XYZ file of C-alpha atoms in Angstrom:
721
model
C 89.922 129.511 197.657
C 86.304 129.601 196.463
C 83.661 127.982 198.620
C 81.755 125.291 196.647
C 79.116 122.692 197.446
C 78.738 120.526 194.339
C 82.451 119.754 193.872
C 84.780 119.320 196.816
C 88.144 119.284 195.015
C 90.209 118.991 198.178
C 88.212 115.977 199.339
C 88.570 114.292 195.926
C 92.346 114.789 195.899
C 92.655 113.558 199.457
C 90.520 110.507 198.600
C 92.845 109.667 195.741
C 95.881 109.805 197.985
C 94.079 107.713 200.587
C 93.346 105.006 198.007
C 97.000 104.899 196.914
C 98.179 104.681 200.505
C 95.694 101.887 201.262
C 96.843 100.014 198.135
C 100.501 100.352 199.138
C 99.569 99.279 202.668
C 97.949 96.111 201.272
C 101.031 95.260 199.205
C 103.340 95.791 202.156
C 101.034 93.754 204.390
C 101.188 90.868 201.878
C 104.978 91.020 201.718
C 105.287 91.047 205.496
C 102.748 88.220 205.857
C 104.421 85.994 203.209
C 108.009 86.933 203.911
C 108.647 87.542 200.203
C 109.225 90.729 198.309
C 108.128 89.171 194.981
C 104.567 87.946 195.532
C 103.519 88.126 191.887
C 104.577 89.276 188.432
C 103.366 92.798 189.307
C 106.162 93.151 191.853
C 108.777 92.690 189.120
C 108.129 90.706 185.956
C 111.757 89.703 185.284
C 112.473 88.871 188.931
C 109.266 86.834 189.183
C 110.173 84.870 186.020
C 113.674 84.089 187.281
C 112.452 83.162 190.758
C 109.800 80.789 189.380
C 112.380 79.076 187.151
C 114.579 78.652 190.196
C 111.651 77.112 192.064
C 111.285 74.565 189.230
C 115.033 73.912 189.400
C 114.874 73.452 193.172
C 112.016 70.948 192.917
C 113.939 69.078 190.213
C 117.163 69.011 192.229
C 115.270 67.787 195.283
C 113.893 64.895 193.208
C 117.381 64.207 191.836
C 118.621 63.843 195.406
C 115.828 61.338 196.065
C 116.721 59.511 192.829
C 120.364 59.132 193.842
C 119.347 57.851 197.273
C 116.942 55.274 195.852
C 119.575 54.445 193.232
C 122.050 53.669 195.982
C 119.402 51.559 197.676
C 118.779 49.429 194.605
C 122.503 48.974 194.023
C 123.008 47.976 197.661
C 120.345 45.309 197.174
C 122.289 44.061 194.155
C 125.526 44.247 196.140
C 124.010 42.160 198.916
C 122.856 39.532 196.445
C 126.288 39.352 194.804
C 127.906 39.037 198.227
C 125.720 35.993 198.853
C 126.891 34.519 195.551
C 130.533 35.183 196.465
C 129.955 33.366 199.765
C 128.528 30.364 197.928
C 131.442 30.318 195.483
C 133.901 30.475 198.359
C 132.262 27.438 199.913
C 132.269 25.685 196.531
C 136.015 26.191 196.191
C 136.490 24.707 199.652
C 134.419 21.697 198.561
C 136.460 21.344 195.352
C 139.734 21.423 197.300
C 138.347 18.780 199.620
C 137.273 16.601 196.684
C 140.722 16.948 195.089
C 142.276 15.346 198.155
C 142.912 11.634 197.660
C 141.860 10.796 201.201
C 138.292 10.812 199.798
C 136.765 7.909 197.945
C 134.505 8.393 194.902
C 131.575 7.714 197.231
C 132.749 10.578 199.427
C 133.051 12.784 196.369
C 129.502 11.877 195.317
C 128.354 13.164 198.713
C 130.410 16.341 198.232
C 128.856 16.702 194.771
C 125.383 16.843 196.306
C 126.410 19.778 198.485
C 128.182 21.324 195.501
C 124.989 21.078 193.405
C 122.953 22.669 196.175
C 125.369 25.584 196.181
C 124.787 26.012 192.454
C 121.020 25.957 193.000
C 121.401 28.475 195.825
C 123.230 30.831 193.449
C 120.331 30.642 190.990
C 117.888 31.154 193.877
C 119.744 34.311 194.887
C 119.576 35.536 191.273
C 115.845 34.809 191.023
C 114.985 36.526 194.326
C 117.295 39.552 194.414
C 114.965 42.333 193.370
C 113.990 45.898 194.125
C 110.370 46.891 193.643
C 109.872 43.776 191.553
C 112.885 44.434 189.316
C 115.195 41.408 189.155
C 118.742 42.713 189.340
C 121.124 39.802 188.818
C 119.564 37.878 185.939
C 121.224 39.846 183.110
C 118.361 42.276 182.509
C 120.805 45.155 182.948
C 123.840 43.493 181.352
C 126.360 45.316 179.201
C 127.272 42.381 176.997
C 124.536 41.335 174.578
C 124.394 37.583 174.015
C 128.104 37.090 174.501
C 128.929 39.814 172.034
C 132.112 41.752 171.561
C 132.883 43.103 174.981
C 133.547 46.643 175.954
C 132.343 49.304 178.316
C 131.562 52.923 177.870
C 129.870 54.885 180.618
C 129.120 57.700 178.193
C 127.313 55.478 175.732
C 123.849 56.688 174.999
C 124.586 60.285 175.941
C 122.974 62.626 173.475
C 125.296 64.967 171.600
C 122.595 67.277 170.342
C 119.072 67.458 168.973
C 117.947 65.084 166.272
C 115.811 66.048 163.306
C 114.869 69.282 161.627
C 113.886 72.611 163.141
C 111.565 75.110 161.534
C 113.096 78.127 159.811
C 111.096 81.226 158.944
C 111.082 82.890 155.537
C 114.158 85.076 155.159
C 114.245 85.640 151.387
C 111.200 87.094 149.675
C 112.854 87.711 146.318
C 112.305 90.662 143.990
C 109.894 93.350 145.161
C 107.593 95.762 143.433
C 104.312 95.564 141.559
C 103.543 92.205 139.967
C 103.211 91.885 136.206
C 101.192 89.197 134.436
C 103.266 86.666 132.531
C 102.883 87.574 128.815
C 100.620 85.372 126.772
C 103.636 84.038 124.834
C 105.299 83.100 128.156
C 108.488 85.053 127.464
C 110.087 86.835 130.461
C 113.083 88.966 129.519
C 113.563 91.053 132.656
C 113.872 90.253 136.324
C 110.998 91.114 138.666
C 107.715 89.879 140.109
C 105.283 88.026 137.827
C 101.830 86.489 138.250
C 100.785 83.495 136.167
C 97.196 84.001 134.899
C 94.733 81.257 135.815
C 94.117 80.349 132.142
C 97.789 80.189 131.140
C 99.071 76.938 129.591
C 102.325 76.123 127.880
C 105.918 77.152 128.505
C 107.193 80.097 130.513
C 110.657 80.971 129.185
C 112.821 82.958 131.581
C 115.731 84.479 129.643
C 119.305 84.491 130.855
C 119.069 88.218 131.593
C 115.888 87.781 133.637
C 117.246 84.727 135.473
C 120.451 86.541 136.373
C 118.412 89.444 137.780
C 116.009 87.138 139.614
C 112.399 86.239 138.839
C 109.610 85.658 141.314
C 106.585 83.672 140.110
C 103.228 83.456 141.845
C 99.716 82.767 140.630
C 96.130 83.767 141.146
C 95.143 82.500 144.582
C 92.931 79.418 144.773
C 93.465 78.268 141.191
C 95.270 75.250 139.720
C 97.523 75.789 136.736
C 97.265 73.096 134.069
C 100.092 71.930 131.784
C 102.476 74.743 132.644
C 106.225 74.217 132.476
C 108.941 76.722 133.379
C 112.291 76.884 131.574
C 115.030 78.935 133.234
C 118.042 79.959 131.145
C 121.280 81.595 132.277
C 124.494 82.762 130.641
C 127.584 80.574 130.671
C 128.971 80.416 134.236
C 126.147 82.644 135.464
C 123.662 82.180 138.293
C 119.955 81.635 137.686
C 117.669 82.793 140.514
C 114.014 81.791 140.709
C 111.491 82.302 143.520
C 108.184 80.419 143.436
C 105.339 81.432 145.735
C 102.251 79.273 146.342
C 102.346 77.640 142.911
C 99.885 74.816 142.227
C 100.679 73.112 138.910
C 99.266 69.920 137.411
C 101.141 68.803 134.313
C 100.109 65.875 132.138
C 102.690 66.514 129.391
C 106.062 64.846 128.933
C 107.968 67.915 130.125
C 109.815 69.030 133.220
C 107.658 71.335 135.275
C 110.726 73.411 136.172
C 113.870 73.056 134.065
C 117.088 74.914 134.821
C 119.783 75.532 132.267
C 122.895 73.389 132.350
C 124.910 76.514 131.497
C 124.470 78.096 134.921
C 127.272 77.479 137.354
C 124.670 77.627 140.139
C 120.881 77.549 139.908
C 119.031 78.810 142.975
C 115.373 77.959 143.621
C 113.797 79.657 146.636
C 110.433 78.594 148.062
C 107.805 80.888 149.537
C 104.567 79.531 151.012
C 103.122 76.166 149.936
C 103.978 74.925 146.457
C 102.474 71.862 144.760
C 103.613 70.137 141.548
C 102.087 67.056 139.946
C 103.657 65.439 136.888
C 101.436 62.551 135.892
C 102.386 61.460 132.373
C 106.129 62.017 131.938
C 108.056 58.907 130.892
C 111.580 60.135 131.576
C 111.289 63.697 132.896
C 112.119 64.995 136.333
C 109.536 67.276 137.919
C 112.339 69.742 138.734
C 115.344 69.298 136.461
C 118.310 70.821 138.251
C 120.391 71.583 135.183
C 123.954 71.805 136.464
C 124.255 72.701 140.164
C 121.056 73.469 142.090
C 120.459 75.006 145.510
C 116.911 74.818 146.881
C 116.371 77.220 149.761
C 113.220 76.228 151.598
C 113.069 79.190 154.022
C 110.659 77.212 156.173
C 108.207 76.823 153.265
C 106.939 73.614 151.670
C 107.126 71.845 148.321
C 104.948 68.864 147.379
C 105.783 66.887 144.222
C 104.192 63.805 142.673
C 106.055 62.318 139.688
C 104.487 58.904 139.344
C 104.741 57.649 135.771
C 108.350 57.576 134.642
C 112.005 57.209 135.535
C 112.735 60.864 136.243
C 113.377 62.160 139.743
C 111.093 64.472 141.654
C 114.075 66.787 142.174
C 117.231 66.026 140.189
C 117.736 64.630 136.698
C 115.685 62.997 133.994
C 115.742 59.215 133.754
C 118.133 58.785 130.851
C 121.688 57.502 130.443
C 122.621 60.841 128.879
C 121.218 62.822 131.840
C 123.853 64.215 134.164
C 124.131 67.073 136.619
C 126.368 68.587 139.264
C 125.718 69.005 142.970
C 122.310 69.322 144.640
C 121.735 71.167 147.926
C 118.421 71.386 149.816
C 117.972 73.393 153.022
C 115.348 74.635 155.480
C 112.015 73.380 154.203
C 109.398 70.644 154.171
C 109.364 68.401 151.088
C 106.670 65.812 150.380
C 107.646 63.664 147.399
C 106.203 60.708 145.512
C 108.444 59.260 142.812
C 107.858 56.655 140.143
C 111.002 54.832 139.057
C 113.673 57.397 139.786
C 114.907 58.848 143.011
C 112.718 61.260 144.919
C 115.800 63.455 145.341
C 118.808 62.690 143.114
C 119.409 61.032 139.785
C 116.705 59.531 137.636
C 116.791 55.888 136.576
C 118.367 54.153 133.579
C 121.931 55.349 133.985
C 121.456 59.002 134.937
C 124.203 60.574 137.034
C 124.424 63.387 139.570
C 127.121 64.870 141.786
C 126.992 65.211 145.552
C 123.675 65.551 147.404
C 123.429 67.505 150.654
C 120.308 68.045 152.749
C 120.369 70.296 155.809
C 117.661 71.176 158.323
C 114.839 69.802 156.196
C 111.872 67.502 156.598
C 111.521 65.080 153.677
C 108.407 62.915 153.475
C 108.539 60.288 150.724
C 105.574 58.134 149.755
C 106.030 55.380 147.215
C 108.600 54.952 144.493
C 110.608 52.057 143.176
C 114.301 52.768 143.308
C 115.642 55.174 145.907
C 114.362 57.938 148.104
C 117.466 60.136 148.338
C 120.335 59.089 146.073
C 120.590 57.320 142.732
C 117.711 55.895 140.726
C 117.719 52.357 139.353
C 119.234 50.706 136.342
C 122.858 51.749 136.736
C 122.217 55.303 137.889
C 124.844 56.995 140.032
C 125.373 59.877 142.423
C 128.262 61.225 144.461
C 128.443 61.517 148.232
C 125.191 61.942 150.177
C 125.153 64.085 153.314
C 122.035 64.563 155.448
C 122.280 66.708 158.580
C 119.784 67.986 161.164
C 116.872 66.579 159.152
C 113.849 64.325 159.469
C 113.472 61.760 156.675
C 110.253 59.753 156.460
C 109.738 57.060 153.824
C 106.273 55.787 154.630
C 103.172 54.289 153.090
C 100.495 56.639 151.802
C 97.061 55.216 150.994
C 96.813 57.730 148.140
C 99.450 55.705 146.282
C 98.590 52.005 146.755
C 100.466 50.766 143.692
C 103.535 49.598 145.641
C 103.052 46.603 147.917
C 105.586 44.746 149.999
C 106.131 41.020 149.427
C 105.431 40.597 153.125
C 102.079 42.317 152.786
C 103.202 45.309 154.872
C 102.343 48.791 153.619
C 105.597 50.359 152.476
C 107.117 53.500 151.050
C 109.981 53.172 148.570
C 110.531 49.679 147.212
C 114.268 50.155 147.466
C 116.664 52.305 149.514
C 115.584 55.294 151.583
C 119.013 56.984 151.498
C 121.676 55.572 149.174
C 122.016 53.748 145.883
C 119.004 52.527 143.951
C 117.976 49.234 142.416
C 119.878 47.063 139.944
C 123.512 48.083 139.822
C 123.134 51.714 140.807
C 125.789 53.335 142.938
C 126.584 56.249 145.205
C 129.583 57.537 147.133
C 129.946 57.806 150.884
C 126.798 58.385 152.958
C 126.748 60.607 156.055
C 123.690 60.925 158.291
C 124.215 63.230 161.269
C 121.728 64.477 163.882
C 118.775 63.034 161.974
C 115.639 60.953 162.355
C 115.160 58.429 159.540
C 111.940 56.406 159.544
C 111.635 54.107 156.556
C 109.117 51.317 155.990
C 110.974 49.889 153.002
C 110.607 46.599 151.210
C 113.759 45.113 149.724
C 116.902 47.050 150.494
C 118.854 48.876 153.134
C 117.211 51.786 154.875
C 120.517 53.643 154.613
C 123.111 52.193 152.232
C 123.258 50.087 149.076
C 120.213 49.195 147.015
C 118.924 45.811 145.936
C 120.607 43.563 143.336
C 123.914 45.390 143.285
C 126.864 44.301 141.188
C 130.638 44.932 141.432
C 130.106 48.370 139.878
C 127.146 49.207 142.108
C 126.469 49.662 145.787
C 127.673 52.475 148.019
C 130.828 53.687 149.699
C 131.433 53.991 153.421
C 128.477 54.813 155.684
C 128.779 57.194 158.642
C 125.850 57.489 161.079
C 126.114 59.854 164.053
C 123.599 60.916 166.717
C 120.664 59.700 164.647
C 117.612 57.446 164.951
C 117.259 54.868 162.144
C 113.900 53.125 162.415
C 112.096 50.900 159.951
C 111.445 47.597 158.195
C 113.099 45.842 155.263
C 112.282 42.482 153.722
C 115.813 41.667 152.592
C 118.130 44.530 153.528
C 119.904 45.977 156.530
C 118.889 49.086 158.413
C 122.385 50.435 157.825
C 124.516 48.653 155.227
C 123.701 46.693 152.110
C 120.536 45.509 150.455
C 119.983 42.120 148.887
C 122.939 41.058 146.688
C 124.465 44.503 147.184
C 127.804 45.834 148.389
C 128.571 48.601 150.885
C 131.851 49.889 152.297
C 132.767 50.188 155.961
C 130.117 51.224 158.478
C 130.730 53.695 161.305
C 128.072 54.099 164.006
C 128.885 56.734 166.635
C 127.458 59.041 169.279
C 124.214 57.689 170.652
C 122.831 56.357 167.404
C 119.632 54.344 167.822
C 118.797 51.515 165.409
C 115.356 49.912 165.416
C 114.984 47.461 162.576
C 112.787 44.534 161.622
C 113.848 42.205 158.833
C 113.517 38.463 158.274
C 116.717 38.357 156.200
C 118.884 41.394 156.854
C 121.041 42.552 159.717
C 120.211 45.735 161.551
C 123.785 46.886 160.946
C 125.672 45.115 158.167
C 124.573 43.204 155.123
C 121.255 42.251 153.646
C 120.478 38.882 152.147
C 123.509 37.668 150.166
C 125.104 41.095 150.522
C 128.526 42.330 151.539
C 129.861 45.080 153.799
C 133.277 46.063 155.069
C 134.301 46.438 158.701
C 131.701 47.563 161.195
C 132.744 50.172 163.769
C 130.389 50.962 166.644
C 131.302 53.462 169.327
C 129.340 55.258 172.067
C 125.961 54.085 170.819
C 122.796 52.692 172.360
C 121.366 50.147 169.954
C 117.802 48.863 170.071
C 117.977 45.947 167.632
C 114.721 44.172 166.843
C 114.349 40.762 165.155
C 118.010 39.829 165.104
C 117.822 36.276 163.788
C 120.402 35.194 161.179
C 122.525 38.256 161.846
C 125.910 37.948 163.476
C 129.537 38.936 163.073
C 131.106 35.501 163.045
C 130.912 32.208 164.846
C 132.863 33.543 167.814
C 131.384 37.003 168.376
C 127.625 36.719 168.165
C 125.769 39.991 168.495
C 122.140 39.798 167.364
C 121.404 42.276 164.620
C 124.995 43.164 163.759
C 126.842 41.642 160.829
C 125.518 39.244 158.228
C 122.032 38.758 156.933
C 120.562 35.518 155.650
C 122.650 33.684 153.115
C 125.962 33.647 154.974
C 126.376 29.917 154.370
C 126.478 30.386 150.592
C 129.758 32.277 150.687
C 128.313 34.971 148.446
C 129.411 37.613 150.899
C 131.592 38.023 153.890
C 132.299 40.493 156.633
C 135.825 41.597 157.350
C 137.325 40.251 160.574
C 136.392 42.261 163.629
C 139.067 41.507 166.244
C 138.630 43.269 169.547
C 141.985 44.993 169.307
C 141.325 46.741 165.981
C 137.675 47.745 166.099
C 136.071 49.485 169.053
C 132.606 48.040 169.589
C 130.734 49.400 172.589
C 127.159 48.432 173.302
C 124.957 49.853 175.998
C 122.860 46.757 176.382
C 120.070 47.702 178.762
C 121.609 49.541 181.724
C 119.823 50.409 184.929
C 119.340 54.143 184.486
C 119.576 56.335 187.583
C 118.292 59.747 186.533
C 120.379 62.413 188.237
C 119.686 65.651 186.384
C 117.057 68.013 185.077
C 117.545 67.017 181.415
C 116.653 63.834 179.563
C 120.238 62.641 179.069
C 121.517 63.376 182.583
C 121.704 59.921 184.071
C 124.120 57.283 185.298
C 124.024 53.962 183.451
C 124.599 51.049 185.822
C 125.352 47.687 184.257
C 124.765 44.500 186.247
C 125.824 41.330 184.491
C 124.089 37.984 184.699
C 125.220 36.251 187.936
C 123.436 32.949 187.350
C 125.375 29.713 187.684
C 125.621 29.136 183.924
C 126.858 32.691 183.346
C 129.439 32.349 186.113
C 130.880 29.200 184.557
C 130.590 30.483 180.973
C 128.149 27.885 179.661
C 124.694 28.087 178.091
C 122.928 24.843 179.005
C 122.352 22.779 182.138
C 124.165 19.873 180.488
C 127.270 22.003 179.906
C 127.125 23.226 183.504
C 126.913 19.701 184.841
C 129.936 18.721 182.755
C 132.049 21.621 184.061
C 130.895 22.018 187.682
C 131.638 18.505 188.893
C 133.765 17.112 191.743
C 132.796 13.467 191.279
C 136.404 12.512 190.582
C 139.748 13.817 191.772
C 140.682 14.908 188.251
C 137.407 16.811 187.701
C 137.856 18.561 191.046
C 141.416 19.518 190.080
C 140.202 20.886 186.726
C 137.778 23.140 188.577
C 140.753 24.570 190.461
C 142.994 25.173 187.435
C 145.017 23.706 184.613
C 146.641 20.386 185.476
C 149.880 21.357 183.720
C 150.034 25.162 184.028
C 149.234 26.499 187.518
C 149.125 30.074 186.186
C 145.910 29.314 184.275
C 142.800 29.916 186.368
C 140.209 27.215 186.704
C 136.457 27.698 186.196
C 135.880 28.274 189.923
C 138.477 31.039 190.223
C 137.121 32.645 187.043
C 133.610 32.558 188.510
C 134.845 34.048 191.805
C 136.740 36.818 190.014
C 133.699 37.468 187.798
C 131.464 37.874 190.864
C 134.072 39.944 192.708
C 134.390 42.172 189.658
C 130.647 42.781 189.727
C 130.486 43.506 193.446
C 133.406 45.909 193.032
C 131.529 47.592 190.203
C 128.482 47.966 192.450
C 130.690 49.661 195.031
C 132.041 52.013 192.375
C 128.501 52.887 191.258
C 127.442 53.516 194.872
C 130.453 55.770 195.480
C 129.684 57.657 192.283
C 126.080 58.161 193.340
C 127.246 59.426 196.732
C 129.498 61.952 195.004
C 126.655 62.858 192.655
C 124.331 63.422 195.612
C 126.878 65.728 197.215
C 127.162 67.730 194.005
C 123.395 67.964 193.583
C 123.007 68.973 197.232
C 125.516 71.792 196.760
C 123.653 72.894 193.624
C 120.402 72.821 195.581
C 121.903 74.939 198.350
C 123.383 77.474 195.936
C 120.165 77.707 193.934
C 118.209 78.202 197.163
C 120.559 81.022 198.141
C 120.235 82.632 194.719
C 116.455 82.375 194.777
C 116.430 83.873 198.285
C 118.258 86.981 197.059
C 115.540 87.559 194.478
C 112.395 86.540 196.332
C 112.913 86.736 200.125
C 111.892 89.942 201.869
C 114.140 91.996 204.137
C 111.667 91.986 207.027
C 113.143 95.064 208.749
C 112.913 97.066 205.548
C 109.452 95.803 204.686
C 108.179 96.610 208.216
C 109.555 100.137 207.816
C 107.670 100.504 204.527
C 104.565 98.975 206.116
C 104.700 101.430 209.027
C 105.131 104.351 206.631
C 102.177 103.240 204.486
C 100.056 102.694 207.606
C 100.801 106.193 208.973
C 100.172 107.796 205.576
C 96.867 105.945 205.266
C 95.736 107.183 208.693
C 96.911 110.727 207.918
C 95.057 110.732 204.585
C 91.925 109.442 206.297
C 92.141 112.268 208.846
C 92.698 114.847 206.111
C 89.745 113.483 204.158
C 87.561 114.109 207.224
C 88.872 117.672 207.403
C 88.268 118.227 203.696
C 84.687 117.002 204.036
C 84.139 119.657 206.764
C 85.082 122.488 204.382
C 81.712 122.432 202.631
C 79.858 122.996 205.927
C 81.419 126.479 206.206
C 79.038 127.578 203.440
C 76.173 127.417 206.010
C 77.616 130.413 207.881
C 76.962 132.570 204.816
C 73.279 131.604 204.862
C 72.643 132.696 208.454
């Protein structure tokens, strides 16, 4: 080995090994000191990720255990209060039996009545003071039955069955490829391919049947606005026309469709790429996009904005004309912002136009303004088939850019008529299905989902099915789900955690609008938030605010089919006490606690009615409290009250037992998750100490060798002597 002075290679190599050994020693020291083998993402990215998620799960489960314990505590408080009420009722029955005995005079019974009345007051005192953290528990705040409504219980009510609304979808279809060609000056396209519309182009672009069958993709010069351009797409008989539009921005003031598909095509397919904008400002009867026969719009996560403000044509659908008709319309995976004039935003135009079935899937539809219908049939006798909306977000809201439509109430509104369903003045549609959706509609006259205003025997809508959806909005005269003013809808089915928030001075939340008609109402497994429920009820016996008839029921202009308990399942959550017992939003136990006040116990609504029932002033009145004078098998008001209270205290016990079982399950999950996390994160101390000792010895050895290597250069001095 050569002797050198400037570069000591051996020392440099030894220094490098020393640094690695010191680094390893530091890592091992940290593991030994913390007791974990995964101290950071550098020790194992996947293991660190899993361990951290388990730590979040453990913290959540620990809080769930606390929730179940505090839940049991609050229910035990309620149980104690109910037990006090049971004790008072037991004493009251003793007093009633005493008063029924003829050894007492009426003066004696008057004295007994004073004690009886004090017992009643004590029951109300217990109700007004039984609370946990300021929450009154026995006053009906957490009752299952709403205002004496149709009874029923469903512990699964309110449980979510899946996500609501639309989810974004990325572009999956880009259309024809290759170099783009300018659209010819005469607008004629005879072959499929990619075309660019010049900035100065006006007039009609004719896409031949051959080109449409092969597929045409249209784009334009970036940053420009095309003026008075309309696109006509032809196709052979029973063929398929395929058109892609990419970032088109067209303003059309002519009386033409902006995009018109041939009625000869068995299926027309329009695919969106990027952001597309269409404005049709002066068309009296034309649709902005005329679907031809059957049309599929594939959004691919892109957007389409259309304003068709002047006439009776739809934004997407048919012209507004009694001779206009089309097949089925399908819209998927996109964002659509639409402003219509007097036709539907999506569907048939006004004045008698017809269309087949409409289906919307995984889309966001924002509608601003319009007179007749948002999604469905336009006004004036227009019609469409069944309407199905799934996994979508539908907004029908006011936009200050279009102030021409004002609500009679002065509220800013979107469509004057129906958001989803049949349009104004005798228009009709088939069955309506809304599943896994959010519908927010600030309408004016008609139903948010259902039949439009001023229906006739030939108008209205079929049956309405709402599942796992939020229906939120305002209507002057219509229902949230059901019929508009003077309109007719079929049966209504509300299932699976549907939420209804509705304000209307004249219409029910679920049922009919003013002077309207609906069939039977079926409600199952749903949590209903019904606002402003005046003038809306099923019948004189079963009053549920917000469900049933709107204003005008006394005129006999409409009716609601009988809703006997044995034929229609109606389950309402009311406002349960929610004990959260899981790591997800819907993992909870709903605990219902009925009103235990004196009036509720005796089934009356006023103090006067209570005084008339709960009296022992005479022998006969005392006997009536104990049961029927002629049929001993019939319970009296006191026994009914005792059984009512005992039923509630039994229910509290069942809830407490369930929470105890839930705590045991969560505790086991916590233990198992802790064990699993330990396998990933916890250090084997014996092994880590072995590695630490090895790294420590290697570090000391490298340090010693570095000293030796540094001595090698000094041997050069012996050559200079």
